[in-house]
N, CA, C and O atoms as a GROMACS GRO file, in nm:
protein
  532
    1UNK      N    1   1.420   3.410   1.753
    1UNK     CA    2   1.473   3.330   1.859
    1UNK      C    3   1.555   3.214   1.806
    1UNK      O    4   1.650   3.183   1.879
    2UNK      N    5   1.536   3.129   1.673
    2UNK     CA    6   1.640   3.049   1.627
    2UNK      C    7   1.703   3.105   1.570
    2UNK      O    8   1.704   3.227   1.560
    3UNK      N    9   1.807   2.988   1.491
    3UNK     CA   10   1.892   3.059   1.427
    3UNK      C   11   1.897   3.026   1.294
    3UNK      O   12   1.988   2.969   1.234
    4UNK      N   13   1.747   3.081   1.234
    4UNK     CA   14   1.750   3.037   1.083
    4UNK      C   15   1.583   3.020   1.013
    4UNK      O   16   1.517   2.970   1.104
    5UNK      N   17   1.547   3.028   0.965
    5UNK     CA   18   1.446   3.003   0.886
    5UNK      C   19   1.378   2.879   0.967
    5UNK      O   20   1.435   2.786   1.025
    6UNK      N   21   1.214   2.909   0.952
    6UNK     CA   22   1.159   2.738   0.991
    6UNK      C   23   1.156   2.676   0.882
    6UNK      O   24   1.134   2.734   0.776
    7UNK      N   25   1.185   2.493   0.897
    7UNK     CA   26   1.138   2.454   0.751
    7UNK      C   27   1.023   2.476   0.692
    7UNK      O   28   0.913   2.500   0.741
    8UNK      N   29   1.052   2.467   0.601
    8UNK     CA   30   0.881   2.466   0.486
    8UNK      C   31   0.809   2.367   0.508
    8UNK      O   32   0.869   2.268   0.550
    9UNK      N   33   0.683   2.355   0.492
    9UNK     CA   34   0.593   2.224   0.499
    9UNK      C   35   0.654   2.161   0.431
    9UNK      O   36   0.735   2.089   0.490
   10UNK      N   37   0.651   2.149   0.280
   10UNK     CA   38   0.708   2.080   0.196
   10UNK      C   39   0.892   1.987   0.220
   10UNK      O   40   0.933   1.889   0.158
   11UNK      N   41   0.939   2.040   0.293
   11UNK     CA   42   1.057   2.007   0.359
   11UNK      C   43   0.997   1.938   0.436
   11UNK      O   44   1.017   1.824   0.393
   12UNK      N   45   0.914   1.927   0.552
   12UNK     CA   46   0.890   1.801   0.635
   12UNK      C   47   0.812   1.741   0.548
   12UNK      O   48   0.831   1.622   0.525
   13UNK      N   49   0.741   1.788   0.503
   13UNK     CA   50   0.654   1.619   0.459
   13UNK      C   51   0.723   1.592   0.354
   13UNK      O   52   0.645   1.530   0.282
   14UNK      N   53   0.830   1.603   0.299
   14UNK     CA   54   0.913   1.542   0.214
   14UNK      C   55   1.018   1.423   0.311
   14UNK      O   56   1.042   1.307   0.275
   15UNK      N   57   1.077   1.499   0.459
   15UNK     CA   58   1.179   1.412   0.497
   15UNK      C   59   1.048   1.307   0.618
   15UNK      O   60   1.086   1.241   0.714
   16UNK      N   61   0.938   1.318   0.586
   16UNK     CA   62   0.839   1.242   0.637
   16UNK      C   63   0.815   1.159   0.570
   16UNK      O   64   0.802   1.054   0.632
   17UNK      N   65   0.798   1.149   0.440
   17UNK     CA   66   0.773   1.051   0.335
   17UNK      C   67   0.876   0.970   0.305
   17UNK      O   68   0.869   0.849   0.285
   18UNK      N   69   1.017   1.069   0.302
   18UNK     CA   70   1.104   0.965   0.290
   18UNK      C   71   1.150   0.828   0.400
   18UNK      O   72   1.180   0.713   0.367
   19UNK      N   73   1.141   0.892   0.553
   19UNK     CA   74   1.133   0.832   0.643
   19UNK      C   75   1.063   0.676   0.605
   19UNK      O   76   1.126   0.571   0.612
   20UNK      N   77   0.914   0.688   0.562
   20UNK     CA   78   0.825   0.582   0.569
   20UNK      C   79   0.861   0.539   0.451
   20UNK      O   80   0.861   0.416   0.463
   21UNK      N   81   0.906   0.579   0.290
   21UNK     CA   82   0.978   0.490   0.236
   21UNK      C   83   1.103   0.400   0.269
   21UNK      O   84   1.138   0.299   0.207
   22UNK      N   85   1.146   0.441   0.348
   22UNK     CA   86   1.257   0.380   0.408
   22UNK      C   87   1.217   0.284   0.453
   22UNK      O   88   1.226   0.202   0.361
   23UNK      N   89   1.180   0.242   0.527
   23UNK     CA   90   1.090   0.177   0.669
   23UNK      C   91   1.072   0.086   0.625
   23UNK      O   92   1.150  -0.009   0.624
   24UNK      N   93   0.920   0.091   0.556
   24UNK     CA   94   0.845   0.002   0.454
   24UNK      C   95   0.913  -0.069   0.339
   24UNK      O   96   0.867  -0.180   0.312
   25UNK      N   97   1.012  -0.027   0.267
   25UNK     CA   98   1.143  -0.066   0.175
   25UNK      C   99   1.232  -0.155   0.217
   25UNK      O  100   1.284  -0.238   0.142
   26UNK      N  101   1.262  -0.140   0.376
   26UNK     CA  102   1.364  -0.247   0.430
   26UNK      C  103   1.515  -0.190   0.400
   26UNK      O  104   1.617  -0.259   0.405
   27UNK      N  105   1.507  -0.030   0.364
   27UNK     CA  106   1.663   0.060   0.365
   27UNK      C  107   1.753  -0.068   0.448
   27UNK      O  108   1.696  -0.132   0.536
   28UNK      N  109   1.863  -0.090   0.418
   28UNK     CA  110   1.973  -0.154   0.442
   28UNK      C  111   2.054  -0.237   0.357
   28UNK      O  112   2.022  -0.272   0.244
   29UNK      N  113   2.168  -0.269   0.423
   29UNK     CA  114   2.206  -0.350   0.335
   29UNK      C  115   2.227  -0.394   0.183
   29UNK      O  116   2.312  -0.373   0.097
   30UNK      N  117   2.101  -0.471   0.193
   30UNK     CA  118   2.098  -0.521   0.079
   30UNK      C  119   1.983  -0.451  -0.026
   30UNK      O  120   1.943  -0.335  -0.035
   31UNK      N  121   1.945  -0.587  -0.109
   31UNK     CA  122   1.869  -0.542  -0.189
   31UNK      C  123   1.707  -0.528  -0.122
   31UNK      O  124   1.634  -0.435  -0.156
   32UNK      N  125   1.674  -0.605  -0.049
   32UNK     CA  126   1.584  -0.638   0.034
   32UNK      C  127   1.553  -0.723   0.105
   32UNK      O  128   1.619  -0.823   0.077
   33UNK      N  129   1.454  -0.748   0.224
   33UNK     CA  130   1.417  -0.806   0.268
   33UNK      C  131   1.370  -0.972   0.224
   33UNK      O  132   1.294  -0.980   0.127
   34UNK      N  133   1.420  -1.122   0.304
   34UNK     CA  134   1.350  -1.203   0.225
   34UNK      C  135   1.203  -1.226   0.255
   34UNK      O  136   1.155  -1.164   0.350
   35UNK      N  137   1.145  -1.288   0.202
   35UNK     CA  138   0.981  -1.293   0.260
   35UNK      C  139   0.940  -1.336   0.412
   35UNK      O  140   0.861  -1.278   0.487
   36UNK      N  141   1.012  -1.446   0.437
   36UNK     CA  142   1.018  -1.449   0.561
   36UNK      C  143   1.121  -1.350   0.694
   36UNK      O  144   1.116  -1.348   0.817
   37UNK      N  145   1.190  -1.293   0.613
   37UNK     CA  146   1.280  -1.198   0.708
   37UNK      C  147   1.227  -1.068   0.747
   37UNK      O  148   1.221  -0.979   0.662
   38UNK      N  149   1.174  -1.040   0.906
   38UNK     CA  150   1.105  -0.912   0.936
   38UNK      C  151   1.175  -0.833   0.892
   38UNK      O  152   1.297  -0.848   0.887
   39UNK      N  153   1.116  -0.734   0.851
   39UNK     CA  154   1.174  -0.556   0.794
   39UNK      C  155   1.215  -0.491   0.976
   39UNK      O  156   1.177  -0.536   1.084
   40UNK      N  157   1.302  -0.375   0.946
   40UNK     CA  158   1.366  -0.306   1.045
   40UNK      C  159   1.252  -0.286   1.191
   40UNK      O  160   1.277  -0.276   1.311
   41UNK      N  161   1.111  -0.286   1.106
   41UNK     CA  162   1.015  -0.254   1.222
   41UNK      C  163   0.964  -0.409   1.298
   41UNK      O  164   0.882  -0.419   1.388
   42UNK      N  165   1.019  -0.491   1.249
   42UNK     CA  166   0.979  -0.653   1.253
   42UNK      C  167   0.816  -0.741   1.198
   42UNK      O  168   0.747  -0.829   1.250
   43UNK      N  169   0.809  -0.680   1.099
   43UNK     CA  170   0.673  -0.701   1.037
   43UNK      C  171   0.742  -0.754   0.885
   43UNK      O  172   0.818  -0.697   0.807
   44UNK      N  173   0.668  -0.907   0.884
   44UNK     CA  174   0.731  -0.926   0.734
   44UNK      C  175   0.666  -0.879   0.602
   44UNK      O  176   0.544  -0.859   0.609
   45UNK      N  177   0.719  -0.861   0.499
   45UNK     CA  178   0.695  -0.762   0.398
   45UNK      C  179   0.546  -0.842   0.323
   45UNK      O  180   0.495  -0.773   0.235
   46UNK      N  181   0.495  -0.941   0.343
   46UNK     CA  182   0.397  -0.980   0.309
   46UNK      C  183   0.265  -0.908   0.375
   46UNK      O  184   0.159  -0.883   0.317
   47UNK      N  185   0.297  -0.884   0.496
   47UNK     CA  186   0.178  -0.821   0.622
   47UNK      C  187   0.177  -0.633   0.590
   47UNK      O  188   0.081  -0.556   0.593
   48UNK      N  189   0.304  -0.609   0.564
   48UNK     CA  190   0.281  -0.490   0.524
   48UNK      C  191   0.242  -0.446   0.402
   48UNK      O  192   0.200  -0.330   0.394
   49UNK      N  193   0.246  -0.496   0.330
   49UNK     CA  194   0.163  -0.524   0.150
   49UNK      C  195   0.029  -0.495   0.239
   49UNK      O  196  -0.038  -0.391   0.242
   50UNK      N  197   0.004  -0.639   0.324
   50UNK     CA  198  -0.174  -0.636   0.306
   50UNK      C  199  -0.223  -0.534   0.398
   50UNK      O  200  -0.339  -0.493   0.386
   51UNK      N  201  -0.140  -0.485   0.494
   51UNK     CA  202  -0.169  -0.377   0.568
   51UNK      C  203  -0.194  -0.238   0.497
   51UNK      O  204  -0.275  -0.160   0.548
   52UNK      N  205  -0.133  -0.208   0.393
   52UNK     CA  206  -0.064  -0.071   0.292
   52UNK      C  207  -0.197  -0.087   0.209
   52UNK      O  208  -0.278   0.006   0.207
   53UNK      N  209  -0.222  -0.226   0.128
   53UNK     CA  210  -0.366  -0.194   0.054
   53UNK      C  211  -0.512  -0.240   0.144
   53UNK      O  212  -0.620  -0.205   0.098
   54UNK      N  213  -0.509  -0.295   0.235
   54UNK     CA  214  -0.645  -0.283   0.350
   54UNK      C  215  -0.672  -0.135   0.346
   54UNK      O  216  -0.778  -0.089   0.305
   55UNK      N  217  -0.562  -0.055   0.396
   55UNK     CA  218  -0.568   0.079   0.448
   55UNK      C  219  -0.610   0.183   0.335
   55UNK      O  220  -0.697   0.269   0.348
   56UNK      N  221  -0.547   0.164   0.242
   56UNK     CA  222  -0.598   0.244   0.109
   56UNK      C  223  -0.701   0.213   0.064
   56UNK      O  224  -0.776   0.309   0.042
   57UNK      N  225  -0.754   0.080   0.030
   57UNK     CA  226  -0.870   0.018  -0.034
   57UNK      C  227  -1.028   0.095   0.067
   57UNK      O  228  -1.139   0.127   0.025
   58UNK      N  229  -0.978   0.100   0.183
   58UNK     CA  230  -1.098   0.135   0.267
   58UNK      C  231  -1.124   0.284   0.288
   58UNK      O  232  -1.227   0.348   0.308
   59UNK      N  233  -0.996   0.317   0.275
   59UNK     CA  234  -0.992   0.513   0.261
   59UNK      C  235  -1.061   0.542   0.105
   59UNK      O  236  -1.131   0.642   0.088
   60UNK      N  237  -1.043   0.479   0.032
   60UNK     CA  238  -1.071   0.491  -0.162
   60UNK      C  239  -1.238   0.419  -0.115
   60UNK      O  240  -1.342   0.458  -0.168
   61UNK      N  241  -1.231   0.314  -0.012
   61UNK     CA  242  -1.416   0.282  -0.055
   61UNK      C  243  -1.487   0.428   0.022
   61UNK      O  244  -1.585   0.481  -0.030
   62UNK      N  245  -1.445   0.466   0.109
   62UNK     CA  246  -1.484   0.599   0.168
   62UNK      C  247  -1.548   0.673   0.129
   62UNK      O  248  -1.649   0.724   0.178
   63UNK      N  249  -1.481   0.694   0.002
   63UNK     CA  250  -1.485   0.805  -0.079
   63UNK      C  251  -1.578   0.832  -0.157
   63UNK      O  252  -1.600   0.724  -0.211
   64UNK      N  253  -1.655   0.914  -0.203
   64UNK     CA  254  -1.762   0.902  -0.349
   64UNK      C  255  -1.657   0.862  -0.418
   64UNK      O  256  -1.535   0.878  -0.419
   65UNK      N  257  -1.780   0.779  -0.504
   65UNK     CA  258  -1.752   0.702  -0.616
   65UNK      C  259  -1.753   0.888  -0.738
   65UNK      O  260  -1.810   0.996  -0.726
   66UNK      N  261  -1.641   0.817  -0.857
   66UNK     CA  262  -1.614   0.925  -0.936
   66UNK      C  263  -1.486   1.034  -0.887
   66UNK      O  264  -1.424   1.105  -0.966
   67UNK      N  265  -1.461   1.026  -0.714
   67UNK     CA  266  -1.379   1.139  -0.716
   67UNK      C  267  -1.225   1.089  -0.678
   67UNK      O  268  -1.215   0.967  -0.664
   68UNK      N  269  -1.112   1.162  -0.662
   68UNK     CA  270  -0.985   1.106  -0.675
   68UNK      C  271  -0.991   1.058  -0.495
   68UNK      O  272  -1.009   1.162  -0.432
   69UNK      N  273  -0.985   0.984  -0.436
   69UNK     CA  274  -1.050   0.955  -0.314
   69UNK      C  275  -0.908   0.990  -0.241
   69UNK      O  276  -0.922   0.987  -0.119
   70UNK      N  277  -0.780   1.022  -0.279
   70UNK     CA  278  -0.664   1.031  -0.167
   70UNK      C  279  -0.617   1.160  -0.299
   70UNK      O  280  -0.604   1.257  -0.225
   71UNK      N  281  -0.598   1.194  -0.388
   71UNK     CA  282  -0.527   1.296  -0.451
   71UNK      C  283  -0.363   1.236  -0.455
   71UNK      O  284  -0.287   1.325  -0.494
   72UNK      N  285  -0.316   1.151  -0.435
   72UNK     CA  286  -0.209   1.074  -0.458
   72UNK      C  287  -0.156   0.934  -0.566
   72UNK      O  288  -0.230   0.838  -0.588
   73UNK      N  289  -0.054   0.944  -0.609
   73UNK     CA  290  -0.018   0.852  -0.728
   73UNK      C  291   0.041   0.690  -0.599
   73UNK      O  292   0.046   0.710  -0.478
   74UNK      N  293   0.075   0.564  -0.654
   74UNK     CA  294   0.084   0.477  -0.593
   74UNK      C  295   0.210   0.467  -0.509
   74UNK      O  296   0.229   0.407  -0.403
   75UNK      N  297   0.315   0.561  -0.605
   75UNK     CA  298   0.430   0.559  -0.531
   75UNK      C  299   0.435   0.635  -0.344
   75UNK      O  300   0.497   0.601  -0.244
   76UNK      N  301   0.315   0.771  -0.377
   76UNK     CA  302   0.296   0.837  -0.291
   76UNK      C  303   0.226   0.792  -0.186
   76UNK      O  304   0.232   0.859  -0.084
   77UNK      N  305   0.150   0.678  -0.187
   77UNK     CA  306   0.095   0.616  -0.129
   77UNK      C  307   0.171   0.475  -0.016
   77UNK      O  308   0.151   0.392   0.073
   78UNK      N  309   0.284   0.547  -0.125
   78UNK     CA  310   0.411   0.386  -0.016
   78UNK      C  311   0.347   0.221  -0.048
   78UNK      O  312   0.311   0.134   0.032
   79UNK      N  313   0.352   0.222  -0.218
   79UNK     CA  314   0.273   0.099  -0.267
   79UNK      C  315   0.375   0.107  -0.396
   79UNK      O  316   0.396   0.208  -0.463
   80UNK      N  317   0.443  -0.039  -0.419
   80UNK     CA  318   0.497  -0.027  -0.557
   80UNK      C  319   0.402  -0.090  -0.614
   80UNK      O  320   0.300  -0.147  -0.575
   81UNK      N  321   0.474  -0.058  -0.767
   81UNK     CA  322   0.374  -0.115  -0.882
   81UNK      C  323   0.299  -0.201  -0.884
   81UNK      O  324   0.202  -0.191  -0.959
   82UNK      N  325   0.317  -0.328  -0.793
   82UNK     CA  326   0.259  -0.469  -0.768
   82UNK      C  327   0.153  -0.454  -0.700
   82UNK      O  328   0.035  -0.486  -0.710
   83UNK      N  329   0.265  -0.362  -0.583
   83UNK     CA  330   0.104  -0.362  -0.533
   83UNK      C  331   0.007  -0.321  -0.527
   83UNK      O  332  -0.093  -0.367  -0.472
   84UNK      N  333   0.032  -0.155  -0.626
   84UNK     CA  334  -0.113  -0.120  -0.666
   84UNK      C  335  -0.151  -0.183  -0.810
   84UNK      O  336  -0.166  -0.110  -0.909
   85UNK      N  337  -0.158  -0.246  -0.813
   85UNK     CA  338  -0.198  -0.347  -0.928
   85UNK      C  339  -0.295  -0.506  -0.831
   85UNK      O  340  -0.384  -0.586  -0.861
   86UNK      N  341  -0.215  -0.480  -0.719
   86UNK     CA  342  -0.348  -0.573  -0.563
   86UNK      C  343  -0.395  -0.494  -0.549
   86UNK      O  344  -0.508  -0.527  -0.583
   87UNK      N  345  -0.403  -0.332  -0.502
   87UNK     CA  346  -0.473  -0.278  -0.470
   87UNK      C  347  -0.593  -0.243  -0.604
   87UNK      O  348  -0.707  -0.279  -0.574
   88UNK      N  349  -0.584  -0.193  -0.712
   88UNK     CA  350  -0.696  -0.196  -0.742
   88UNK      C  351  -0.735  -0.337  -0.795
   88UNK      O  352  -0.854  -0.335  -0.764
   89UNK      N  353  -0.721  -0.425  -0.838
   89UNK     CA  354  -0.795  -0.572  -0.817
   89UNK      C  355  -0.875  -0.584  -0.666
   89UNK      O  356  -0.991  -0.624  -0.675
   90UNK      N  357  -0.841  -0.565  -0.578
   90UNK     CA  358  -0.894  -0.544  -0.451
   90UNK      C  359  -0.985  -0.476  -0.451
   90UNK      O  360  -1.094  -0.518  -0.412
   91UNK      N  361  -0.966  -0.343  -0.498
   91UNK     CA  362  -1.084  -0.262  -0.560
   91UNK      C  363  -1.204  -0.253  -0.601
   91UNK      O  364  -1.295  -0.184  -0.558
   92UNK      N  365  -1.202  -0.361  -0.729
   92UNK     CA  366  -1.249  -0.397  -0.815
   92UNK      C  367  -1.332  -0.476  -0.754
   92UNK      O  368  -1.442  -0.433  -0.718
   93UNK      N  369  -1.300  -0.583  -0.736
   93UNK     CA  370  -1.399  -0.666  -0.619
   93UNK      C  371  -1.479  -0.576  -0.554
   93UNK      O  372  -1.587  -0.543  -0.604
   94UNK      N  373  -1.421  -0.507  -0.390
   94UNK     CA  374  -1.483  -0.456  -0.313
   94UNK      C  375  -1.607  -0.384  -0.359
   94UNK      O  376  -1.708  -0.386  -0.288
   95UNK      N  377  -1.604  -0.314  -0.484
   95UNK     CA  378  -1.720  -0.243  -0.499
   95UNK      C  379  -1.820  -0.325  -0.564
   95UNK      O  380  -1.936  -0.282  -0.555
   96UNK      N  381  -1.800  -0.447  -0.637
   96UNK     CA  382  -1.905  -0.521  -0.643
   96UNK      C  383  -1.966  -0.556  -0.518
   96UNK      O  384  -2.086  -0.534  -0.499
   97UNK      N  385  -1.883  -0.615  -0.419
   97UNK     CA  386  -1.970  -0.649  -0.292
   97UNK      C  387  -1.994  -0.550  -0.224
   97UNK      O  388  -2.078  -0.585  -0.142
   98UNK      N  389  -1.959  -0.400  -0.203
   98UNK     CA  390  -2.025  -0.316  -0.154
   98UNK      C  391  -2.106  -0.269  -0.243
   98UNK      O  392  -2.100  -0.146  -0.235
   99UNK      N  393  -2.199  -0.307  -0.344
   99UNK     CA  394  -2.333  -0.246  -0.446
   99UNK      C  395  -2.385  -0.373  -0.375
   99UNK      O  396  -2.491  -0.330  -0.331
  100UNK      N  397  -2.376  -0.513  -0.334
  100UNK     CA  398  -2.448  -0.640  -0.302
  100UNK      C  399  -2.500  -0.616  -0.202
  100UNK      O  400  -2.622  -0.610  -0.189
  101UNK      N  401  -2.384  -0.588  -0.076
  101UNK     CA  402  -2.405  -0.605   0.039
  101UNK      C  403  -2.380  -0.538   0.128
  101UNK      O  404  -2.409  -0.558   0.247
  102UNK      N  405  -2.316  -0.440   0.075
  102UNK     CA  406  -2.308  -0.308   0.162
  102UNK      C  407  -2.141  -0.269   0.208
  102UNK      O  408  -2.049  -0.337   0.162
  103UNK      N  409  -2.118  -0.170   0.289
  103UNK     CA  410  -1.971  -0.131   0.296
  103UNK      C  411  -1.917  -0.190   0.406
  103UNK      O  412  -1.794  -0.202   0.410
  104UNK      N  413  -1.994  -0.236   0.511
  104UNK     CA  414  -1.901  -0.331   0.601
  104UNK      C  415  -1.877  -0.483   0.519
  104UNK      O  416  -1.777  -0.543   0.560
  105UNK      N  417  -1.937  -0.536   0.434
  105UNK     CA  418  -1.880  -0.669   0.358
  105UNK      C  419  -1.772  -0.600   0.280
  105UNK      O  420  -1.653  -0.629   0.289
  106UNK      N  421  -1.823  -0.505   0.202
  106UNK     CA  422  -1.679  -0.456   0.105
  106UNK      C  423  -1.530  -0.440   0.189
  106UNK      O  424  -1.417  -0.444   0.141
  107UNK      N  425  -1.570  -0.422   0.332
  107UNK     CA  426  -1.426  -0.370   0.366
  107UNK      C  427  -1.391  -0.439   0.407
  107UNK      O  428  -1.269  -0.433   0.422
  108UNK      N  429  -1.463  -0.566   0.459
  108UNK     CA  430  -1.391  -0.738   0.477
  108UNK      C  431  -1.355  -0.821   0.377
  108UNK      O  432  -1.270  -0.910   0.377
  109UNK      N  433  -1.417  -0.790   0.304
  109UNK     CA  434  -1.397  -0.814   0.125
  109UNK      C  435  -1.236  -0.800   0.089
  109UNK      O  436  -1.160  -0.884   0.040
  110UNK      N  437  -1.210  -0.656   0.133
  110UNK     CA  438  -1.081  -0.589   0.075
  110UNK      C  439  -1.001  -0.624   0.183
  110UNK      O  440  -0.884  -0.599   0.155
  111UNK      N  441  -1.016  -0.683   0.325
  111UNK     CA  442  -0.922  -0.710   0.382
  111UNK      C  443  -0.847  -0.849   0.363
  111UNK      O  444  -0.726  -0.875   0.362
  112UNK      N  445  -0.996  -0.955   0.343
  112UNK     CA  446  -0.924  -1.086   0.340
  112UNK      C  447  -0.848  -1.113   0.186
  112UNK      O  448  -0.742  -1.173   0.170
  113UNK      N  449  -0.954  -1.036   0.057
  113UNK     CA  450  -0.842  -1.033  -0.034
  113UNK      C  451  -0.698  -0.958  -0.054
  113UNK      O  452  -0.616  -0.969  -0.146
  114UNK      N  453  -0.695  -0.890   0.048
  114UNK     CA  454  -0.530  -0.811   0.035
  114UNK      C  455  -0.466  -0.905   0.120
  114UNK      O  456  -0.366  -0.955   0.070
  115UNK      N  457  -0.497  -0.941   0.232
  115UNK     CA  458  -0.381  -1.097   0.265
  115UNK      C  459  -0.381  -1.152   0.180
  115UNK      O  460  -0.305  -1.100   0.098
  116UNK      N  461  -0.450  -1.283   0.127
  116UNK     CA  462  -0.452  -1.344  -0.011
  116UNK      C  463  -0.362  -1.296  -0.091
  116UNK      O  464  -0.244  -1.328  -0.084
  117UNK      N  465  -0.412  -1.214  -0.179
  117UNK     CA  466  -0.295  -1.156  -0.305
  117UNK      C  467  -0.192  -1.097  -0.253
  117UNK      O  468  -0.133  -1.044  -0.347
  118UNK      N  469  -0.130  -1.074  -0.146
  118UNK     CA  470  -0.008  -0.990  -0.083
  118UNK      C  471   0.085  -1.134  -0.029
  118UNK      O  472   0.206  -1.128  -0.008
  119UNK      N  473   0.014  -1.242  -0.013
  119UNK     CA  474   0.096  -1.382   0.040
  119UNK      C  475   0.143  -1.421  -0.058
  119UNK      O  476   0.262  -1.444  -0.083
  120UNK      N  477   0.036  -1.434  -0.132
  120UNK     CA  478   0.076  -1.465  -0.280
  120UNK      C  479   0.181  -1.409  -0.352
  120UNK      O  480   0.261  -1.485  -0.406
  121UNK      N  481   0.197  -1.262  -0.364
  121UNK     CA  482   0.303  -1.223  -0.452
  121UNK      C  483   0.374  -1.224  -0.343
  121UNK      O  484   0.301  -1.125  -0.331
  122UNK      N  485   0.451  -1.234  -0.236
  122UNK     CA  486   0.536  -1.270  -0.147
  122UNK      C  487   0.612  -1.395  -0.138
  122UNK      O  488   0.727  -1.410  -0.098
  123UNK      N  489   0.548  -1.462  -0.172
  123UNK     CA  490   0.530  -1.677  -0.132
  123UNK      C  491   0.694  -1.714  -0.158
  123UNK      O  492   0.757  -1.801  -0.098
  124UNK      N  493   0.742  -1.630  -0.254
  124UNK     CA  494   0.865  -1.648  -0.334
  124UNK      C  495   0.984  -1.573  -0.274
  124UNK      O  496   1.098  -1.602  -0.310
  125UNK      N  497   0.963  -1.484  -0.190
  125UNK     CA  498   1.105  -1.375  -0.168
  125UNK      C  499   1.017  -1.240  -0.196
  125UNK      O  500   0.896  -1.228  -0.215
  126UNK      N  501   1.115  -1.149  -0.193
  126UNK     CA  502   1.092  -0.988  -0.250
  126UNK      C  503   1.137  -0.944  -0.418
  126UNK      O  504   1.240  -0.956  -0.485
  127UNK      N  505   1.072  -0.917  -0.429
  127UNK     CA  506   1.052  -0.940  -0.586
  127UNK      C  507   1.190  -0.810  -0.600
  127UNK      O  508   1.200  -0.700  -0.548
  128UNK      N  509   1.289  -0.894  -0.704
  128UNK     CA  510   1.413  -0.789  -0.749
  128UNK      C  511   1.468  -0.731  -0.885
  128UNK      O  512   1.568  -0.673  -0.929
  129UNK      N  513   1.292  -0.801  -0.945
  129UNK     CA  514   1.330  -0.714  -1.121
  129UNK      C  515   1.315  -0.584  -1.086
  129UNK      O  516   1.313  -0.532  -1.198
  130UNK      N  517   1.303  -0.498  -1.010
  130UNK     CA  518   1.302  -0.334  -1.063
  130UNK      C  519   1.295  -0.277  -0.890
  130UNK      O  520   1.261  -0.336  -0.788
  131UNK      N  521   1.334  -0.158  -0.911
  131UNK     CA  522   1.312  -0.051  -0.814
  131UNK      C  523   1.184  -0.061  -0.699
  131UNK      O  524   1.176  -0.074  -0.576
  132UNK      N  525   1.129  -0.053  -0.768
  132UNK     CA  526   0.958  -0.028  -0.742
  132UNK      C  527   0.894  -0.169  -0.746
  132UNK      O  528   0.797  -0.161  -0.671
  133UNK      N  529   0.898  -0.259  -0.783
  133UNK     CA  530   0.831  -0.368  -0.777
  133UNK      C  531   0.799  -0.531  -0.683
  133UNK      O  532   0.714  -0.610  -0.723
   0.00000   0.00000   0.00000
C-alpha cells in the first residue's frame, strides 16, 4: 500500500535521538545557548543539566547494583562529558545515602545535588572548549 520500504527501527530511533540532541544542544545559530538564555524549548541549560542527571541518577539507583543499569554510553544518554562527570559524582554520593538511609533519601540526595553541581558548572555561560562539553 506505500510506496516504499518501512523505515528500520534503527532509522527512527536514530532520527529520534538526533531530534533530542538537537533540542537539548540549543541547534541554532550560534555556538550556544547563554546560561541565562532559554534553549528553543524555553528551559535554561542549567535546569536541563539537573533534569538529564536527576533522571539518569534515579533510573541507575533502580537498578542492581553491579549491572549496566541503562546499556548506554553518556553521549547516548544526551549528557556531555561534564555532565556525566555530575552525574556520576551524584552517583557516588547517592549510594552512600541510599546504604544509610534508604532509596527515597538517595533520590533526594541525587536531586538536590544535580541542581547544585549543574548551577554551578553553568554560573559562567555554556561552556565552549569542545563539542561535547
Amino acid at each position: 500500500m506505500g510506496s516504499g520500504p518501512a523505515p528500520s527501527r534503527v532509522t527512527a530511533a536514530w532520527a529520534t535521538t538526533t531530534l533530542l540532541a538537537a533540542v537539548l544542544l540549543g541547534c541554532g545559530g550560534g555556538v550556544g545557548p547563554s546560561a541565562d538564555a532559554p534553549t528553543p524549548a524555553g528551559t535554561p541549560p542549567q535546569r536541563l543539566c539537573a533534569d538529564l542527571i536527576t533522571h539518569w541518577a534515579g533510573v541507575i539507583l533502580d537498578a542492581a547494583d553491579g549491572t549496566d543499569a541503562v546499556g548506554l554510553d553518556y553521549q547516548a544518554m544526551g549528557l556531555s562529558g561534564d555532565q556525566y562527570e555530575i552525574l556520576r559524582a551524584v552517583l557516588d554520593g547517592a549510594r552512600a545515602v541510599r546504604r544509610d538511609e534508604g532509596a527515597p533519601a538517595a533520590r533526594a540526595f541525587g536531586a538536590r545535588e544535580a541542581v547544585r553541581r549543574c548551577a554551578e558548572r553553568y554560573r559562567s555561560g555554556t561552556p565552549t572548549d569542545g563539542p561535547w562539553r
